[in-house]
Amino acid sequence: MSQNFSVLMSVYNAENPDYLEQCFTSINAQFLKPNEIVMVLDGPINMDLHQVISRWVSPLNIVVAPLQRNVGLSKALNYGLKFCKYELVARMDTDDMCYPERFMKQIDFMVSNNDVDILGSYCEDVTESGDSIRVRKVPVEHDIILKSIWSCPFIHPSVVFRKSKVIEIGSYSENAPHRQDDYELWIRAAFAGLKFSNIPSVLIKYRVTADAYKKNTVMVGFNRIKVGFRAVVAFDPKFTSFLGLFYPFFRSLLPYRLQLLLAKFAGHFDPRSKSL
């Protein structure tokens, strides 16, 4: 099997051009470089973002796929998939960075394990300035990933997937609730019988903004329950799993400072870590 692969990204107007520059720099430093980067412009973007993309178009073989208006992540990624030439597609977010061995390890794994359809990795959470916060681990083996699929045991920008398999199950749902784009896809993939794995190595730096928890609103927590409930019932119907599914909703009802304190405590009980 060929080691040719695409990287799929989406950018919109509010994103940080400095982060995008760092992202491209990390891709350029890969031991195994992508054959192309499909960059979806999710609506009009500002000149600073355009300039960053223009500087890297030739060195990274960026295929720019513009949309006339902002349509959201799922629709943008589905649009970008149409431009991806290769079966193996690596996701990447514009504010994150890859370790140099990321693509080499993941593409080699996918070539050697042709039964695996979706592959992720560990990540290092970093601050807005790039300082390390912690290493975030996820389960590695398919059976454990499947059992804990309701807990989102993939780090979305660390994932490599087989394009044909994702398209076969309907790609990203354009009706997925807010902030559930990848979560909904993983659960649908689980019900469709796709094979999962995670590489037990830190392959990306995942940027965590200061207001990250503020994005986890009551509605986001409620949406997580709507999407994940059937996965708990099907794959892990324990009381503690239902409790874990409802946890983000109840946490969002608390004042922000209490949310931060609770998050530090609850991390010790994260099913993604306990199942390692």
Short mmCIF file of N, CA and C in Angstrom, two decimals, residues 10 19 45 163 179:
data_model
loop_
_atom_site.label_atom_id
_atom_site.label_comp_id
_atom_site.label_asym_id
_atom_site.label_seq_id
_atom_site.Cartn_x
_atom_site.Cartn_y
_atom_site.Cartn_z
N SER A 10 -9.40 23.01 8.20
CA SER A 10 -10.39 24.05 7.94
C SER A 10 -10.02 25.28 8.75
N TYR A 19 -0.76 31.12 15.27
CA TYR A 19 -0.94 29.69 15.51
C TYR A 19 -0.89 28.91 14.20
N ILE A 45 -11.85 34.95 4.89
CA ILE A 45 -10.89 35.09 5.98
C ILE A 45 -10.10 36.38 5.79
N LYS A 163 -10.37 7.34 4.06
CA LYS A 163 -11.39 8.20 3.45
C LYS A 163 -12.61 7.40 3.00
N ARG A 179 -20.54 21.52 18.57
CA ARG A 179 -19.33 20.99 19.21
C ARG A 179 -19.35 19.47 19.35
#
